[in-house]
Amino acid sequence: MGRNTRKRRSPLAVRAVAASAALAVAGGGLVWANFYASAGESSDQNNIKAAGAQVATIDCPDVGQQLTDVPDKARAGVDKELALLDQQVTEAYKRLADTRQAQAGDAGFVQNSIIGPLKSKRTATIDRININIKRAGGQETQGLDQLAGCEGVPAEADTAAGEGQGQNQGQDGGQNQGDDQNQGDGQDQGQDQGQDGGQDQGQNQGQAGNGPVAADFQDITQVQPNGGPQGVNGNGLPANGDGGSTGTFTTNCGTNENENRNSDNVIVAPGVSNGAQHQHDYVGNQDNDAFASDEQLAAADTTCQNQGDKSSYFWPVLRVQDGQDDIDANAPGGGQDGNVGTILQPAEAQLKFVGNKASDVVAMPQALRIITGDAKSLSNGLGNANTNWSCTGFEDRQLTDKYPICPEGSSVVRTSNFQSCWDGQNIDSANHRTHVDFVNADGSCDNGFQAIPQLQVRLVYDVDAPQIENGQVVNPFAVDSFPAELHKPITDHNDFINFFDENTMNQVVDCINSGQDCQ
């Protein structure tokens, strides 16, 4: 099968990190740019500002999240068109980066030469999506054509992407995770970093010129305890507690010692090479790429010690932007999509299934697909975001919109608590969201959904803490992302496809419902 990118150990060429970083594009060239996005401004405001200020990024509506009723026969065609929309945006970003001189001499250049043609391409692609749906007997999604237009966001508009996001999370989620206004001594630091955000973006922070910036980091010792992983706005609450089904099932599938990686996503872009535009680490199932069928996945090898678990567990890789080339420096999903630096293998990858504090759980169906978090949450907003960042020894302090700066001897921790309510019928949905849901705080599931075992993934990384020097971040680490998402910590996400065999899944359920701790 195998388009999997296996990271070969070889001498790495060291690049000097320039004060203004560069974005690697197709053909190995470098273009100077800063992609620093902010969603939420109107097109008119952006166009007015763009006339007098350099456009830093392009903000496009996410068409896929609006598709909630796509016939099964249309899914493959629709998914390919959605992946094409992502590719079109990436091409527009690269053109934006490569035409700075022309933009400086013509205030209408971005609108006329980049955003306008992009809208035409997106209109044609959206039309094909509707055609696919109608040919399969479905109903056209109303207003989909209105999502074709994108916005040019000037550089000075990026303050909302740095400061505002953390403030909104504090207000909406009630967790004050990453809200610098409530961090005691961290208040001044957070404000300083937020104010530096404009300076940071103007100096093209990040090795590839599209983030992260100093304002994306927070000293974990300055964060007040907030109760452990909670996710964003209630997304990702732990489902287990002292009542209901109190058992656990832990599956040990390694830390990707096989270096099994690719930039596909068989859930959202089946049949599309580089559909994710960022690299994933895979543990468990070893045949997961864009072209894998359910039959192939069910028959694949697994790295899990329990051979009854052939599930696929995958997440965006974490890199340190250390000026070194990894194997994908000039490849799609790597340097060509602005993802650069040394890929870090987790020191630990803990995969645990837990119960529900209000009831027993039922078995997950084979081939059930769950995506938790949102790889496009900078552009889409926080509706599907689910991030928890912390450090070992400080896991009662969690950040959602900041990467942690850990003290010496402490390691970076990423935690994802998955959706654990299922509609009882579907293994997937058109937007890959609506067939599952997050559990309520009391353990209940809405809309008649059933409780299933909650997957909790805890990833630990041994990585040197980045340094903030004169408002600049030195040797930052960051998750891989779509180019438009600027390597923001809020874009972290995690993916799961269930391929436990029936007997093993029944053991998981029995163990959890009987209050045992099994593996």
Short mmCIF file of C-alpha atoms in Angstrom, two decimals:
data_model
loop_
_atom_site.label_atom_id
_atom_site.label_comp_id
_atom_site.label_asym_id
_atom_site.label_seq_id
_atom_site.Cartn_x
_atom_site.Cartn_y
_atom_site.Cartn_z
CA MET A 1 0.00 0.00 0.00
CA GLY A 2 2.19 2.26 1.33
CA ARG A 3 2.81 5.85 0.73
CA ASN A 4 3.80 6.15 4.35
CA THR A 5 6.73 8.48 4.89
CA ARG A 6 9.25 6.72 7.05
CA LYS A 7 11.76 9.11 8.51
CA ARG A 8 15.24 7.87 7.64
CA ARG A 9 18.12 8.60 9.99
CA SER A 10 20.67 10.52 7.99
CA PRO A 11 22.96 13.51 8.53
CA LEU A 12 20.84 16.65 8.56
CA ALA A 13 21.96 19.75 6.73
CA VAL A 14 21.92 22.73 9.05
CA ARG A 15 20.40 25.95 7.77
CA ALA A 16 21.03 29.31 9.32
CA VAL A 17 17.85 30.75 10.76
CA ALA A 18 17.49 34.21 9.28
CA ALA A 19 15.93 37.07 11.21
CA SER A 20 13.14 36.99 8.66
CA ALA A 21 12.17 33.39 8.01
CA ALA A 22 11.19 31.83 4.72
CA LEU A 23 8.44 29.58 3.48
CA ALA A 24 9.58 26.64 1.38
CA VAL A 25 7.51 26.17 -1.76
CA ALA A 26 7.37 23.69 -4.61
CA GLY A 27 10.64 23.34 -6.46
CA GLY A 28 12.65 24.06 -3.35
CA GLY A 29 12.47 27.83 -3.64
CA LEU A 30 12.03 30.15 -0.69
CA VAL A 31 9.59 33.01 -0.50
CA TRP A 32 9.56 35.70 2.15
CA ALA A 33 6.25 36.09 3.85
CA ASN A 34 4.39 36.22 7.10
CA PHE A 35 1.10 34.38 7.26
CA TYR A 36 -0.63 35.61 10.38
CA ALA A 37 -4.37 35.15 10.24
CA SER A 38 -7.40 36.56 11.96
CA ALA A 39 -10.94 35.49 11.25
CA GLY A 40 -14.01 37.62 11.73
CA GLU A 41 -13.49 40.90 9.86
CA SER A 42 -15.77 41.80 6.98
CA SER A 43 -14.59 41.73 3.38
CA ASP A 44 -15.12 45.47 3.03
CA GLN A 45 -13.00 46.24 6.08
CA ASN A 46 -10.26 43.95 4.89
CA ASN A 47 -10.23 45.37 1.39
CA ILE A 48 -10.04 48.93 2.73
CA LYS A 49 -7.18 48.04 5.05
CA ALA A 50 -5.44 46.01 2.36
CA ALA A 51 -5.16 49.13 0.22
CA GLY A 52 -2.87 50.69 2.79
CA ALA A 53 -1.26 47.69 4.45
CA GLN A 54 0.36 44.47 3.39
CA VAL A 55 -2.07 41.55 3.31
CA ALA A 56 -0.62 38.96 5.67
CA THR A 57 -2.96 36.05 5.08
CA ILE A 58 -6.14 34.83 3.41
CA ASP A 59 -9.19 33.72 5.37
CA CYS A 60 -11.60 31.31 3.63
CA PRO A 61 -14.82 29.75 4.99
CA ASP A 62 -14.67 26.03 5.74
CA VAL A 63 -17.11 24.43 3.30
CA GLY A 64 -16.82 20.94 4.75
CA GLN A 65 -18.32 21.86 8.13
CA GLN A 66 -21.53 22.98 6.39
CA LEU A 67 -22.10 19.62 4.71
CA THR A 68 -24.21 17.62 7.13
CA ASP A 69 -26.31 15.57 4.67
CA VAL A 70 -24.22 14.00 1.91
CA PRO A 71 -25.43 10.69 0.41
CA ASP A 72 -23.02 7.79 0.88
CA LYS A 73 -22.60 7.45 -2.89
CA ALA A 74 -21.42 11.06 -3.10
CA ARG A 75 -18.96 10.97 -0.19
CA ALA A 76 -15.84 10.02 -2.17
CA GLY A 77 -16.38 12.69 -4.81
CA VAL A 78 -17.25 15.37 -2.26
CA ASP A 79 -14.22 14.58 -0.11
CA LYS A 80 -11.92 14.93 -3.11
CA GLU A 81 -13.41 18.31 -3.95
CA LEU A 82 -13.02 19.47 -0.34
CA ALA A 83 -9.36 18.49 -0.44
CA LEU A 84 -9.04 20.48 -3.68
CA LEU A 85 -10.41 23.55 -1.87
CA ASP A 86 -7.59 23.23 0.67
CA GLN A 87 -5.03 22.90 -2.11
CA GLN A 88 -6.39 26.00 -3.83
CA VAL A 89 -5.99 28.03 -0.64
CA THR A 90 -2.42 26.80 -0.24
CA GLU A 91 -1.59 27.83 -3.80
CA ALA A 92 -3.05 31.26 -3.12
CA TYR A 93 -0.89 31.63 0.02
CA LYS A 94 2.20 30.75 -1.95
CA ARG A 95 1.32 33.31 -4.58
CA LEU A 96 0.68 35.87 -1.84
CA ALA A 97 4.14 35.20 -0.48
CA ASP A 98 5.83 35.30 -3.88
CA THR A 99 4.44 38.62 -5.10
CA ARG A 100 5.33 41.07 -2.35
CA GLN A 101 7.06 43.46 -4.71
CA ALA A 102 4.05 43.62 -7.03
CA GLN A 103 1.74 44.13 -4.04
CA ALA A 104 3.82 47.08 -2.82
CA GLY A 105 3.25 48.90 -6.10
CA ASP A 106 -0.43 48.09 -6.55
CA ALA A 107 -3.00 48.32 -3.73
CA GLY A 108 -5.46 46.21 -5.74
CA PHE A 109 -3.02 43.45 -6.64
CA VAL A 110 -4.03 40.96 -3.95
CA GLN A 111 -7.74 41.34 -4.64
CA ASN A 112 -7.42 41.28 -8.42
CA SER A 113 -4.67 38.72 -8.89
CA ILE A 114 -5.05 36.37 -5.91
CA ILE A 115 -8.37 36.61 -4.06
CA GLY A 116 -10.52 37.14 -7.15
CA PRO A 117 -9.12 34.16 -9.09
CA LEU A 118 -9.28 32.06 -5.92
CA LYS A 119 -13.01 32.79 -5.63
CA SER A 120 -13.52 31.67 -9.23
CA LYS A 121 -11.74 28.38 -8.56
CA ARG A 122 -13.66 27.81 -5.34
CA THR A 123 -16.97 28.59 -7.05
CA ALA A 124 -16.33 25.92 -9.67
CA THR A 125 -15.30 23.40 -7.01
CA ILE A 126 -18.35 24.11 -4.85
CA ASP A 127 -20.55 23.70 -7.94
CA ARG A 128 -19.04 20.24 -8.46
CA ILE A 129 -19.76 19.38 -4.82
CA ASN A 130 -23.43 20.22 -5.32
CA ILE A 131 -23.50 18.25 -8.56
CA ASN A 132 -22.05 15.19 -6.77
CA ILE A 133 -24.72 15.46 -4.08
CA LYS A 134 -27.63 15.91 -6.51
CA ARG A 135 -26.49 13.04 -8.76
CA ALA A 136 -26.54 10.75 -5.73
CA GLY A 137 -30.12 11.77 -4.92
CA GLY A 138 -29.31 14.27 -2.18
CA GLN A 139 -30.46 17.82 -1.61
CA GLU A 140 -28.21 20.75 -2.47
CA THR A 141 -26.94 22.56 0.63
CA GLN A 142 -28.49 26.00 0.60
CA GLY A 143 -26.11 28.94 0.53
CA LEU A 144 -23.02 26.84 -0.18
CA ASP A 145 -22.08 29.06 -3.10
CA GLN A 146 -21.84 32.01 -0.71
CA LEU A 147 -18.79 30.36 0.88
CA ALA A 148 -16.66 30.76 -2.24
CA GLY A 149 -15.31 34.20 -1.37
CA CYS A 150 -12.20 34.64 0.78
CA GLU A 151 -10.81 37.69 2.59
CA GLY A 152 -7.42 39.30 2.62
CA VAL A 153 -6.40 40.01 6.22
CA PRO A 154 -3.86 42.82 6.70
CA ALA A 155 -0.95 42.36 9.05
CA GLU A 156 -2.24 44.73 11.72
CA ALA A 157 -5.47 42.71 12.04
CA ASP A 158 -3.63 39.77 13.56
CA THR A 159 -3.91 41.01 17.15
CA ALA A 160 -7.26 39.23 17.40
CA ALA A 161 -5.64 35.97 16.44
CA GLY A 162 -3.14 36.20 19.29
CA GLU A 163 -4.71 38.01 22.23
CA GLY A 164 -8.39 37.83 21.37
CA GLN A 165 -8.48 34.09 21.04
CA GLY A 166 -7.24 33.55 24.56
CA GLN A 167 -9.67 36.14 25.92
CA ASN A 168 -12.61 34.54 24.14
CA GLN A 169 -11.74 31.14 25.52
CA GLY A 170 -11.65 32.52 29.02
CA GLN A 171 -15.10 34.06 28.56
CA ASP A 172 -16.75 31.22 26.69
CA GLY A 173 -15.21 28.20 28.35
CA GLY A 174 -14.99 29.52 31.88
CA GLN A 175 -11.65 27.75 32.28
CA ASN A 176 -9.40 30.82 31.90
CA GLN A 177 -6.92 28.47 30.26
CA GLY A 178 -4.36 30.57 28.49
CA ASP A 179 -6.19 33.81 29.36
CA ASP A 180 -3.27 35.91 30.50
CA GLN A 181 -5.51 38.31 32.40
CA ASN A 182 -5.93 35.69 35.15
CA GLN A 183 -2.44 34.32 35.42
CA GLY A 184 -1.07 36.37 38.31
CA ASP A 185 2.53 37.18 37.49
CA GLY A 186 1.87 35.84 33.99
CA GLN A 187 -0.41 38.82 33.29
CA ASP A 188 2.42 41.14 32.38
CA GLN A 189 4.13 38.47 30.37
CA GLY A 190 0.96 37.63 28.47
CA GLN A 191 0.24 41.28 27.76
CA ASP A 192 3.79 41.90 26.66
CA GLN A 193 3.68 38.93 24.35
CA GLY A 194 0.34 39.97 22.96
CA GLN A 195 1.63 43.48 22.30
CA ASP A 196 4.71 42.01 20.69
CA GLY A 197 2.48 39.98 18.40
CA GLY A 198 2.35 42.76 15.85
CA GLN A 199 6.11 43.12 16.00
CA ASP A 200 6.58 39.37 15.84
CA GLN A 201 4.48 38.92 12.74
CA GLY A 202 6.14 41.83 11.01
CA GLN A 203 9.48 40.10 11.48
CA ASN A 204 8.23 36.81 10.08
CA GLN A 205 8.55 34.67 13.18
CA GLY A 206 8.86 30.95 12.75
CA GLN A 207 11.36 29.11 10.63
CA ALA A 208 8.96 28.93 7.68
CA GLY A 209 7.51 32.40 8.09
CA ASN A 210 4.05 31.20 9.14
CA GLY A 211 4.44 30.93 12.91
CA PRO A 212 4.56 30.27 15.73
CA VAL A 213 5.30 33.62 17.39
CA ALA A 214 6.35 34.56 20.90
CA ALA A 215 2.74 35.28 21.91
CA ASP A 216 1.92 31.59 21.30
CA PHE A 217 3.96 30.52 24.35
CA GLN A 218 3.31 30.71 28.09
CA ASP A 219 5.50 29.89 31.08
CA ILE A 220 3.60 27.04 32.75
CA THR A 221 4.85 28.08 36.19
CA GLN A 222 2.89 31.33 35.80
CA VAL A 223 -0.41 29.50 35.12
CA GLN A 224 -2.81 29.02 38.00
CA PRO A 225 -4.07 25.45 38.65
CA ASN A 226 -7.30 24.90 36.74
CA GLY A 227 -8.21 21.28 37.36
CA GLY A 228 -6.51 19.28 34.66
CA PRO A 229 -7.49 18.61 31.03
CA GLN A 230 -10.91 20.06 30.21
CA GLY A 231 -10.67 20.92 26.53
CA VAL A 232 -12.28 24.07 25.11
CA ASN A 233 -15.81 25.21 25.98
CA GLY A 234 -16.61 21.80 27.45
CA ASN A 235 -15.23 19.92 24.45
CA GLY A 236 -13.06 17.13 25.81
CA LEU A 237 -14.33 16.83 29.36
CA PRO A 238 -13.25 13.56 30.96
CA ALA A 239 -16.21 11.19 30.77
CA ASN A 240 -15.28 9.03 33.75
CA GLY A 241 -15.81 9.63 37.45
CA ASP A 242 -16.65 7.89 40.71
CA GLY A 243 -19.98 6.51 39.48
CA GLY A 244 -21.38 4.73 36.46
CA SER A 245 -18.82 2.63 34.59
CA THR A 246 -15.53 3.18 36.39
CA GLY A 247 -13.13 0.76 34.71
CA THR A 248 -10.35 1.47 32.22
CA PHE A 249 -8.74 -0.34 29.31
CA THR A 250 -5.21 0.67 28.31
CA THR A 251 -3.78 -0.36 24.96
CA ASN A 252 0.00 -0.13 24.47
CA CYS A 253 0.82 0.63 20.84
CA GLY A 254 4.25 2.26 21.17
CA THR A 255 5.45 5.75 20.30
CA ASN A 256 5.82 5.32 16.53
CA GLU A 257 9.22 3.71 16.74
CA ASN A 258 8.59 2.60 13.13
CA GLU A 259 8.54 6.28 12.10
CA ASN A 260 5.30 5.63 10.23
CA ARG A 261 4.22 9.03 8.95
CA ASN A 262 2.41 10.61 6.03
CA SER A 263 0.49 13.78 5.20
CA ASP A 264 -2.73 11.98 4.20
CA ASN A 265 -5.98 11.75 6.11
CA VAL A 266 -8.12 8.77 5.18
CA ILE A 267 -11.01 10.12 7.27
CA VAL A 268 -11.47 13.56 5.70
CA ALA A 269 -9.70 13.10 2.36
CA PRO A 270 -9.82 9.43 1.28
CA GLY A 271 -8.07 8.81 -2.01
CA VAL A 272 -6.25 12.17 -1.90
CA SER A 273 -2.49 12.30 -1.52
CA ASN A 274 -1.36 15.00 0.96
CA GLY A 275 -4.97 15.62 1.95
CA ALA A 276 -3.90 16.81 5.42
CA GLN A 277 -1.07 19.09 4.25
CA HIS A 278 0.79 18.20 7.45
CA GLN A 279 2.50 15.09 8.73
CA HIS A 280 0.80 12.62 11.07
CA ASP A 281 2.36 10.15 13.48
CA TYR A 282 0.64 6.74 13.29
CA VAL A 283 0.58 4.09 15.99
CA GLY A 284 -1.45 0.91 15.94
CA ASN A 285 -2.57 0.17 12.40
CA GLN A 286 0.36 0.16 9.98
CA ASP A 287 -1.49 0.49 6.66
CA ASN A 288 -3.15 3.84 7.21
CA ASP A 289 -2.83 6.13 4.23
CA ALA A 290 -5.32 7.93 2.00
CA PHE A 291 -5.91 4.84 -0.14
CA ALA A 292 -6.57 2.27 2.59
CA SER A 293 -9.95 0.55 2.51
CA ASP A 294 -11.71 -0.69 5.63
CA GLU A 295 -10.92 -4.25 4.53
CA GLN A 296 -7.22 -3.44 4.26
CA LEU A 297 -7.19 -1.71 7.63
CA ALA A 298 -8.92 -4.67 9.27
CA ALA A 299 -6.28 -7.04 7.87
CA ALA A 300 -3.23 -4.85 8.56
CA ASP A 301 -0.40 -5.33 11.01
CA THR A 302 -0.54 -3.42 14.27
CA THR A 303 2.05 -2.09 16.69
CA CYS A 304 -0.33 -2.68 19.60
CA GLN A 305 0.74 -5.36 22.04
CA ASN A 306 -2.84 -6.64 22.08
CA GLN A 307 -3.15 -7.98 18.54
CA GLY A 308 -6.92 -7.71 18.80
CA ASP A 309 -6.47 -3.94 18.50
CA LYS A 310 -5.74 -2.92 14.91
CA SER A 311 -7.19 0.54 15.44
CA SER A 312 -5.49 3.54 13.89
CA TYR A 313 -4.38 6.30 16.26
CA PHE A 314 -2.86 9.36 14.61
CA TRP A 315 -2.08 13.00 15.35
CA PRO A 316 -0.08 15.87 13.79
CA VAL A 317 3.61 15.60 14.50
CA LEU A 318 5.35 17.98 16.85
CA ARG A 319 8.48 19.65 15.47
CA VAL A 320 11.16 21.86 16.87
CA GLN A 321 12.03 24.64 14.43
CA ASP A 322 15.76 24.26 14.93
CA GLY A 323 16.96 25.24 11.47
CA GLN A 324 17.54 21.62 10.46
CA ASP A 325 16.06 19.76 7.50
CA ASP A 326 14.05 16.67 8.19
CA ILE A 327 13.36 14.10 5.49
CA ASP A 328 10.29 16.00 4.23
CA ALA A 329 11.96 19.41 3.94
CA ASN A 330 11.12 19.68 0.22
CA ALA A 331 8.06 17.44 0.20
CA PRO A 332 4.28 17.93 0.33
CA GLY A 333 3.11 18.00 3.94
CA GLY A 334 6.57 19.16 4.98
CA GLY A 335 8.49 22.15 3.67
CA GLN A 336 6.18 22.66 0.71
CA ASP A 337 3.34 23.31 3.16
CA GLY A 338 5.35 25.39 5.62
CA ASN A 339 6.05 22.55 8.08
CA VAL A 340 9.78 22.58 8.80
CA GLY A 341 12.29 21.49 11.42
CA THR A 342 13.06 18.27 13.24
CA ILE A 343 10.14 15.91 13.87
CA LEU A 344 9.98 14.79 17.50
CA GLN A 345 9.05 11.25 18.49
CA PRO A 346 6.93 11.13 21.65
CA ALA A 347 8.71 9.84 24.73
CA GLU A 348 5.35 8.41 25.84
CA ALA A 349 2.06 7.73 24.05
CA GLN A 350 -0.61 6.63 26.50
CA LEU A 351 -3.87 5.34 24.97
CA LYS A 352 -6.58 4.69 27.53
CA PHE A 353 -10.32 4.00 27.22
CA VAL A 354 -12.48 5.00 30.18
CA GLY A 355 -16.12 4.70 31.18
CA ASN A 356 -18.99 7.07 31.75
CA LYS A 357 -19.77 8.62 35.13
CA ALA A 358 -23.56 8.20 34.64
CA SER A 359 -24.01 4.85 32.90
CA ASP A 360 -22.54 1.75 31.34
CA VAL A 361 -20.92 2.05 27.92
CA VAL A 362 -21.77 0.17 24.74
CA ALA A 363 -19.37 -1.28 22.18
CA MET A 364 -18.03 0.95 19.44
CA PRO A 365 -18.78 -0.36 15.94
CA GLN A 366 -15.86 -1.46 13.83
CA ALA A 367 -14.52 1.27 11.52
CA LEU A 368 -16.02 4.04 13.68
CA ARG A 369 -14.15 7.25 12.89
CA ILE A 370 -13.67 10.07 15.39
CA ILE A 371 -11.79 13.35 14.93
CA THR A 372 -11.33 15.41 18.07
CA GLY A 373 -10.17 19.00 17.89
CA ASP A 374 -10.10 21.13 14.76
CA ALA A 375 -7.07 21.51 12.51
CA LYS A 376 -8.63 24.76 11.22
CA SER A 377 -9.77 26.26 14.51
CA LEU A 378 -7.88 29.52 13.92
CA SER A 379 -10.06 30.13 10.86
CA ASN A 380 -13.20 28.26 11.98
CA GLY A 381 -13.40 29.48 15.56
CA LEU A 382 -13.53 27.38 18.69
CA GLY A 383 -16.70 25.35 18.11
CA ASN A 384 -14.83 22.08 17.54
CA ALA A 385 -11.55 22.97 19.25
CA ASN A 386 -10.27 20.53 21.88
CA THR A 387 -6.76 21.23 23.10
CA ASN A 388 -4.87 20.69 26.33
CA TRP A 389 -1.19 21.64 26.68
CA SER A 390 0.82 21.26 29.86
CA CYS A 391 4.06 19.99 31.39
CA THR A 392 4.90 16.96 33.49
CA GLY A 393 4.61 17.89 37.14
CA PHE A 394 2.16 20.69 36.28
CA GLU A 395 -0.77 18.80 34.74
CA ASP A 396 -3.25 20.48 37.06
CA ARG A 397 -2.45 23.58 34.95
CA GLN A 398 -3.65 23.36 31.37
CA LEU A 399 -3.36 25.74 28.42
CA THR A 400 -5.57 25.66 25.34
CA ASP A 401 -4.35 28.54 23.16
CA LYS A 402 -0.69 28.59 24.23
CA TYR A 403 2.22 26.20 24.00
CA PRO A 404 3.80 25.64 27.43
CA ILE A 405 7.30 26.69 28.34
CA CYS A 406 8.31 23.97 30.78
CA PRO A 407 10.96 24.32 33.48
CA GLU A 408 14.13 22.24 33.37
CA GLY A 409 13.41 18.56 33.99
CA SER A 410 9.78 18.85 32.87
CA SER A 411 8.40 17.58 29.55
CA VAL A 412 5.68 18.91 27.23
CA VAL A 413 2.31 17.10 27.46
CA ARG A 414 -0.52 17.04 24.88
CA THR A 415 -3.81 15.53 26.10
CA SER A 416 -6.92 14.73 24.03
CA ASN A 417 -10.20 13.45 25.53
CA PHE A 418 -12.34 12.22 22.64
CA GLN A 419 -16.06 12.42 22.01
CA SER A 420 -17.75 9.59 23.89
CA CYS A 421 -21.39 9.84 22.81
CA TRP A 422 -22.45 8.00 19.62
CA ASP A 423 -25.65 8.19 17.58
CA GLY A 424 -25.98 4.40 17.64
CA GLN A 425 -26.07 4.05 13.85
CA ASN A 426 -23.28 5.66 11.83
CA ILE A 427 -19.55 5.05 11.72
CA ASP A 428 -19.00 8.47 10.12
CA SER A 429 -20.92 11.54 9.01
CA ALA A 430 -20.67 13.96 6.11
CA ASN A 431 -18.77 16.54 8.14
CA HIS A 432 -17.08 13.83 10.27
CA ARG A 433 -18.60 15.40 13.40
CA THR A 434 -22.32 14.86 13.87
CA HIS A 435 -22.35 11.07 14.40
CA VAL A 436 -20.51 11.55 17.73
CA ASP A 437 -20.67 14.18 20.45
CA PHE A 438 -18.89 15.31 23.60
CA VAL A 439 -20.24 14.11 26.91
CA ASN A 440 -21.97 16.56 29.25
CA ALA A 441 -20.41 17.39 32.60
CA ASP A 442 -22.80 15.03 34.39
CA GLY A 443 -21.97 12.15 32.05
CA SER A 444 -25.18 12.35 30.03
CA CYS A 445 -25.39 12.28 26.25
CA ASP A 446 -27.74 14.56 24.30
CA ASN A 447 -30.09 13.72 21.43
CA GLY A 448 -30.57 10.09 22.41
CA PHE A 449 -26.89 9.28 21.84
CA GLN A 450 -25.30 6.33 23.64
CA ALA A 451 -22.22 6.36 25.85
CA ILE A 452 -19.18 4.59 24.38
CA PRO A 453 -15.70 4.15 25.86
CA GLN A 454 -13.88 7.48 25.85
CA LEU A 455 -10.43 7.43 24.29
CA GLN A 456 -7.95 9.55 26.24
CA VAL A 457 -4.60 10.17 24.53
CA ARG A 458 -1.67 11.60 26.48
CA LEU A 459 1.52 12.39 24.55
CA VAL A 460 4.76 13.39 26.29
CA TYR A 461 7.72 15.03 24.54
CA ASP A 462 11.24 15.65 25.77
CA VAL A 463 12.04 18.98 24.12
CA ASP A 464 14.14 21.93 25.19
CA ALA A 465 12.09 24.95 26.21
CA PRO A 466 12.09 27.72 23.59
CA GLN A 467 13.51 31.08 24.59
CA ILE A 468 11.79 34.44 24.21
CA GLU A 469 14.41 37.08 23.38
CA ASN A 470 13.44 40.67 22.60
CA GLY A 471 9.93 39.61 21.63
CA GLN A 472 11.23 36.85 19.37
CA VAL A 473 10.89 33.12 19.95
CA VAL A 474 14.06 31.08 19.47
CA ASN A 475 13.88 27.36 18.58
CA PRO A 476 10.12 27.10 19.03
CA PHE A 477 8.26 23.81 18.83
CA ALA A 478 4.85 23.56 17.18
CA VAL A 479 2.34 21.10 15.78
CA ASP A 480 2.21 20.69 12.02
CA SER A 481 -0.71 22.58 10.50
CA PHE A 482 -2.38 23.76 7.33
CA PRO A 483 -0.44 26.80 6.04
CA ALA A 484 -3.32 29.15 6.90
CA GLU A 485 -3.41 28.05 10.53
CA LEU A 486 0.03 29.42 11.46
CA HIS A 487 1.03 26.51 13.69
CA LYS A 488 -1.25 27.78 16.45
CA PRO A 489 -1.58 25.52 19.52
CA ILE A 490 -5.39 25.76 19.31
CA THR A 491 -5.26 23.78 16.03
CA ASP A 492 -4.03 20.59 17.72
CA HIS A 493 -6.23 17.58 16.97
CA ASN A 494 -6.27 13.80 17.17
CA ASP A 495 -7.79 11.01 15.07
CA PHE A 496 -9.04 7.49 15.73
CA ILE A 497 -10.47 4.68 13.61
CA ASN A 498 -11.73 1.69 15.58
CA PHE A 499 -10.48 -1.67 14.41
CA PHE A 500 -10.70 -3.66 17.61
CA ASP A 501 -11.96 -7.11 16.69
CA GLU A 502 -15.35 -8.01 18.13
CA ASN A 503 -14.05 -10.20 20.95
CA THR A 504 -11.50 -7.61 22.11
CA MET A 505 -14.04 -4.77 21.96
CA ASN A 506 -16.40 -6.85 24.11
CA GLN A 507 -13.56 -7.31 26.60
CA VAL A 508 -13.02 -3.54 26.64
CA VAL A 509 -16.68 -2.90 27.40
CA ASP A 510 -16.91 -5.66 30.04
CA CYS A 511 -13.77 -4.38 31.74
CA ILE A 512 -14.99 -0.78 31.86
CA ASN A 513 -18.54 -1.62 32.96
CA SER A 514 -17.33 -3.96 35.72
CA GLY A 515 -14.94 -1.37 37.18
CA GLN A 516 -11.72 -3.19 36.34
CA ASP A 517 -8.43 -1.74 35.07
CA CYS A 518 -7.32 -3.88 32.12
CA GLN A 519 -4.91 -3.89 29.24
#
